[in-house]
CSV table of C-alpha atoms in Angstrom, one decimal:
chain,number,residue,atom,x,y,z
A,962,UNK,CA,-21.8,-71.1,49.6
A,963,UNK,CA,-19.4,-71.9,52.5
A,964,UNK,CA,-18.7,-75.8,52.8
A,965,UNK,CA,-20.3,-76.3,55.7
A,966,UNK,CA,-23.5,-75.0,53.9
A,967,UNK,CA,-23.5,-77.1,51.0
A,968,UNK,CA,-22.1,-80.6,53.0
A,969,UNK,CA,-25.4,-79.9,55.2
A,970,UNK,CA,-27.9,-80.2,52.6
A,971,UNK,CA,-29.3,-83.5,50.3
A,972,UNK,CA,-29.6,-81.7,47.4
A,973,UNK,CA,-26.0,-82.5,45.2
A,974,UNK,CA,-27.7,-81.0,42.0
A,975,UNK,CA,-25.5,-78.0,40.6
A,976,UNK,CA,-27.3,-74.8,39.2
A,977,UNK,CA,-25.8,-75.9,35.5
A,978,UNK,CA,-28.0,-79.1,36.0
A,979,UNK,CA,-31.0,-78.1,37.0
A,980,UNK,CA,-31.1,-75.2,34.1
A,981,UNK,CA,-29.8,-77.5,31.5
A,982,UNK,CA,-32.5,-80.2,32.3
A,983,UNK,CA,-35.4,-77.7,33.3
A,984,UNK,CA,-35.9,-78.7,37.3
A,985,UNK,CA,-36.0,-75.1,37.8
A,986,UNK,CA,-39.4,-74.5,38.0
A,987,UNK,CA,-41.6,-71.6,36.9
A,988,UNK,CA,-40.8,-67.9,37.1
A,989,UNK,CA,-42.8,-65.8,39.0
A,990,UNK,CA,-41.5,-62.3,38.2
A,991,UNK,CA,-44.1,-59.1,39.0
A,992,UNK,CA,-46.3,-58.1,35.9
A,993,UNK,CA,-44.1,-55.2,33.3
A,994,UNK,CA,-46.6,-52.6,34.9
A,995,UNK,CA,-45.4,-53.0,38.2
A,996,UNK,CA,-41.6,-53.6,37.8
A,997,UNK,CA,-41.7,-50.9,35.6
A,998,UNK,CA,-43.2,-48.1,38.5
A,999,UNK,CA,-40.9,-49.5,41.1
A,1000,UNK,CA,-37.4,-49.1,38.7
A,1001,UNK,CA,-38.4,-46.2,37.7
A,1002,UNK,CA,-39.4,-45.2,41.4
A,1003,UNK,CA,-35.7,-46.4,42.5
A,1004,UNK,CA,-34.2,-44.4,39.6
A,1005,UNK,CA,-35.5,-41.9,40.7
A,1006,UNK,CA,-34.8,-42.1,44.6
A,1007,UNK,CA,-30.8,-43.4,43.4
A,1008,UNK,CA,-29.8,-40.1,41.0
A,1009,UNK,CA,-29.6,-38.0,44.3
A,1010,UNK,CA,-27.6,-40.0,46.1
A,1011,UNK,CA,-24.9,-41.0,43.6
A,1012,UNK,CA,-21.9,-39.4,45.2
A,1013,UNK,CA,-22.8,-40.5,49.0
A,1014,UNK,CA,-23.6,-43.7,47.9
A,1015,UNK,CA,-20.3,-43.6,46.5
A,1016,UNK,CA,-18.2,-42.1,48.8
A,1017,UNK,CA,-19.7,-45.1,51.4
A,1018,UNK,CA,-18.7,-47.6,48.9
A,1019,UNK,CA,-14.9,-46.1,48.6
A,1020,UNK,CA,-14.5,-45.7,52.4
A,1021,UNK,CA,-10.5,-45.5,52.0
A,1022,UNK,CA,-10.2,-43.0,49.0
A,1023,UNK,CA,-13.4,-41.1,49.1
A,1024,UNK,CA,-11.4,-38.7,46.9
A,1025,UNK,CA,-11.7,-41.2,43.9
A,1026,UNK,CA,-15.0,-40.4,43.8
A,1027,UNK,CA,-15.2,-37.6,41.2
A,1028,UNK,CA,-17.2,-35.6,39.1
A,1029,UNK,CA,-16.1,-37.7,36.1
A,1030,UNK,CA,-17.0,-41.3,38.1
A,1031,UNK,CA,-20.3,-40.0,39.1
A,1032,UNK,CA,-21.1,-38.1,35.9
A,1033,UNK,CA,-20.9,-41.5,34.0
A,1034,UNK,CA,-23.4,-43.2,36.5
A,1035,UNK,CA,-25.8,-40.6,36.2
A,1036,UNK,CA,-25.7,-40.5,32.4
A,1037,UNK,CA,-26.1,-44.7,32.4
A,1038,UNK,CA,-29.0,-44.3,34.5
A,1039,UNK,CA,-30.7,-41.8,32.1
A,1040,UNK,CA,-30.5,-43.7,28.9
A,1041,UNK,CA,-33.8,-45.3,27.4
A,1042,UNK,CA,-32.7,-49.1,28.2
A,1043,UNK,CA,-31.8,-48.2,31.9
A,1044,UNK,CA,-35.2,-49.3,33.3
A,1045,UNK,CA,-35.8,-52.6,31.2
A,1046,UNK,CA,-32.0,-54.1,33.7
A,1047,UNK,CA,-33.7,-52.7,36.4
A,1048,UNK,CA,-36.8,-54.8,35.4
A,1049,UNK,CA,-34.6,-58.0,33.9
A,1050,UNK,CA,-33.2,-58.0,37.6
A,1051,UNK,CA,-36.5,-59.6,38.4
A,1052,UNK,CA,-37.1,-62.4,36.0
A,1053,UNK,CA,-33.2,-63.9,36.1
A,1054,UNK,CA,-32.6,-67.4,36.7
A,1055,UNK,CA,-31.2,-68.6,39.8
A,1056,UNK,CA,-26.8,-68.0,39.0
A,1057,UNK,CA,-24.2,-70.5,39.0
A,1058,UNK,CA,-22.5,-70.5,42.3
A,1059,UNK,CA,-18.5,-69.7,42.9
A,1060,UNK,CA,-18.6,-73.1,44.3
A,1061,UNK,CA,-19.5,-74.3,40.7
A,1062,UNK,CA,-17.6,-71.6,38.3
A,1063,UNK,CA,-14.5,-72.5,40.3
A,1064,UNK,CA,-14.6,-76.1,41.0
A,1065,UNK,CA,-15.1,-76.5,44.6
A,1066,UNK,CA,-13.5,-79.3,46.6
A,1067,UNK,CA,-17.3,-80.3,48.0
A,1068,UNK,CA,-21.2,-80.0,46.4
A,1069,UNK,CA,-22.3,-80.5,43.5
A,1070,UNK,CA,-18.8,-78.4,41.4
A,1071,UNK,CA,-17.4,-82.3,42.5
A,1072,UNK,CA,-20.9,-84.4,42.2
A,1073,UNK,CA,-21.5,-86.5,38.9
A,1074,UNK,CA,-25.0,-87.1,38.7
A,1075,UNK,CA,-25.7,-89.9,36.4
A,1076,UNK,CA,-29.1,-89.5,36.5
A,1077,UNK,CA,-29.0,-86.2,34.5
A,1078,UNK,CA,-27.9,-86.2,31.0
A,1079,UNK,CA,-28.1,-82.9,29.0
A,1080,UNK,CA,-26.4,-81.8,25.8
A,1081,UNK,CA,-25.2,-78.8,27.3
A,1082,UNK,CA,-21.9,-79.0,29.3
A,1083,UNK,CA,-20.9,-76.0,31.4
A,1084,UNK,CA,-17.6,-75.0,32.1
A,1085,UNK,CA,-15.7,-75.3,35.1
A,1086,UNK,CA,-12.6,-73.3,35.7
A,1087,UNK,CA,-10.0,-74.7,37.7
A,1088,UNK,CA,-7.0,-72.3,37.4
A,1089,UNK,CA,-5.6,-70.1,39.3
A,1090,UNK,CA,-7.3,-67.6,40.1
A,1091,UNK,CA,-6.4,-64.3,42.5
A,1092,UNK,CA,-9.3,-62.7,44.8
A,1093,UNK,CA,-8.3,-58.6,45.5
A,1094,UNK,CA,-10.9,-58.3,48.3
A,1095,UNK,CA,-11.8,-55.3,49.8
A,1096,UNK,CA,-11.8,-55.9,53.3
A,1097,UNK,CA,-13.7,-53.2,54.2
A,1098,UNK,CA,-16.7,-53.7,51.4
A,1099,UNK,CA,-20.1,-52.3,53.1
A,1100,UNK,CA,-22.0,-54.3,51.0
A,1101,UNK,CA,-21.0,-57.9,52.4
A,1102,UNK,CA,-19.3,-59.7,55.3
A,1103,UNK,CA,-15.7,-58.9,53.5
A,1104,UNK,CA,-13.8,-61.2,55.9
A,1105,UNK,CA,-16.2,-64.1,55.7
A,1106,UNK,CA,-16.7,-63.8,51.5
A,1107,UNK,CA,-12.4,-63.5,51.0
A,1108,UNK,CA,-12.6,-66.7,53.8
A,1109,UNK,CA,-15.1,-69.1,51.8
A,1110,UNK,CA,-13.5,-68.1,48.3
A,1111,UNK,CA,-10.1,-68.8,50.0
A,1112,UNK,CA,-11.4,-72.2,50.7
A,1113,UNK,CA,-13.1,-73.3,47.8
A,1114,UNK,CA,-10.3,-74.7,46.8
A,1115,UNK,CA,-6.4,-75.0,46.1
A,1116,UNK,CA,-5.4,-72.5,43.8
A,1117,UNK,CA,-7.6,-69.8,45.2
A,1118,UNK,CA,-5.4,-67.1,46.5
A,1119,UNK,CA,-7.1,-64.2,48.2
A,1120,UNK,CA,-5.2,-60.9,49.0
A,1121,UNK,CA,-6.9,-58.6,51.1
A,1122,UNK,CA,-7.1,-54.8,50.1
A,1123,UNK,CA,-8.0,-52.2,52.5
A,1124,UNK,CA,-11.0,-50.6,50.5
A,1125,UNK,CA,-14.2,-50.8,49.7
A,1126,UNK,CA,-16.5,-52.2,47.2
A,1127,UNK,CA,-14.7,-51.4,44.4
A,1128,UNK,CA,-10.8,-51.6,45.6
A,1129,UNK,CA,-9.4,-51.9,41.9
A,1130,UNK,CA,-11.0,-48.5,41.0
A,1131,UNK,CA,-10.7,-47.1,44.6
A,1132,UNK,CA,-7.3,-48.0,45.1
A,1133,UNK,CA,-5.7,-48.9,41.4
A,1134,UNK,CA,-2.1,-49.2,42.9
A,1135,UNK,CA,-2.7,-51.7,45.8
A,1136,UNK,CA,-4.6,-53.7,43.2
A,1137,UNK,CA,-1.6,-54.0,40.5
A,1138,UNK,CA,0.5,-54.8,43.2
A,1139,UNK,CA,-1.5,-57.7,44.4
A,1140,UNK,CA,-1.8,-58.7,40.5
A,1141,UNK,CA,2.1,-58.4,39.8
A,1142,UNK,CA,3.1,-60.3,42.9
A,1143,UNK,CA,0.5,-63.0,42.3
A,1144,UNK,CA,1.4,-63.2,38.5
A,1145,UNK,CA,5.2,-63.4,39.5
A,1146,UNK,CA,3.8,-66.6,42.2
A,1147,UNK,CA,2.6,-68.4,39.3
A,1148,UNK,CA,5.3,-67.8,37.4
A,1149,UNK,CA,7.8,-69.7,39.3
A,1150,UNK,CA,5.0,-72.6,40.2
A,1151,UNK,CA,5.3,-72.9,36.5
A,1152,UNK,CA,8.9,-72.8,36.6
A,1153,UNK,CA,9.4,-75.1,39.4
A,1154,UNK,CA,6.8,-77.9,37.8
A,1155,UNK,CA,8.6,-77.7,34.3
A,1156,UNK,CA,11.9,-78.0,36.1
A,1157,UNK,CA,10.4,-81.1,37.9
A,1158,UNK,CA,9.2,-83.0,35.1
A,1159,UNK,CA,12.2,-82.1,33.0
A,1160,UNK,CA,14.4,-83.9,35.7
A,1161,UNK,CA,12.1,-86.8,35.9
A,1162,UNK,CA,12.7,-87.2,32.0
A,1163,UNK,CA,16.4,-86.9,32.0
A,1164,UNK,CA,16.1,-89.6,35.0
């Protein structure tokens, strides 16, 4: 959620809380029978259309979109479990936010609620962390997704890759380069802090 989102609302109750102390309410997914005719309806209607679908998804290297890439698809699609995550896609809980997973500055990733006490604690990772976003991902708003993870907060660093929705498959090479630079970032951070505090000790 973007900050603005989440500072507008009353609710500071994180997704973790609300499954670990069951305030999520009742399911209400459609009966087997049905999900099970519509999956296998959109199977169906998807098989067609693997390469095109595809292609749109890998607007800057269409060409990475081969035989072997759409082969495997088609085979996943066929096998006897296929249709029961079409179905599951249906009944799943409500998912942990970014905001949560990565410790947002604001909501509820920085809320402590004393009023709920549960046994189960989930984690909250607040590392760094490196965002290789396809700008050009037909699936989302690519600018405004790279700018609300960028501002989650510090620590987050986004590095914009001109592909689609699947830029480390897409375009492999961009995607390294944007891991090695970032890895060689945090390196000297590292370097820098351990240099600090050894200073401070020998002070």
């Amino acid at each position: 959620f973007k900050k603005e989102e989440v500072l507008n609302t009353d609710s500071q109750v994180s997704v973790a809380e609300a499954t670990a102390n069951n305030l999520l309410g009742l399911s209400s997914p459609p009966p087997r029978k049905i999900a099970t005719i519509g999956g296998t309806g959109l199977l169906w209607y998807l098989r067609p259309q693997i390469q095109s679908i595809c292609k749109n998804l890998y607007p800057t290297n269409p060409a990475a979109v081969d035989d072997i890439l759409c082969g495997g698809i088609l085979r996943d699609s066929l096998d006897p479990g296929a249709i029961n995550v079409m179905i599951s896609g249906s009944k799943l809980p409500p998912p942990r936010t970014a905001n949560e997973l990565l410790g947002a500055d604001f909501g509820s990733a920085k809320c402590n609620t004393s009023e709920f006490v549960s046994k189960f604690r989930e984690s909250v990772f607040g590392g760094p962390v490196l965002v290789a976003q396809g700008m050009l991902d037909p699936l989302n708003d690519a600018v405004d997704r790279a700018k609300m993870l960028g501002n989650l907060r510090e620590g987050i660093k986004v590095d914009p890759i001109n592909g689609g929705h699947c830029p480390h498959d897409e375009l492999p090479a961009d995607v390294a380069a944007a891991i090695v630079s970032w890895l060689k970032e945090e390196k000297n951070a590292v370097s820098e802090v351990e240099m600090a505090k050894t200073t401070a000790d020998l002070v």
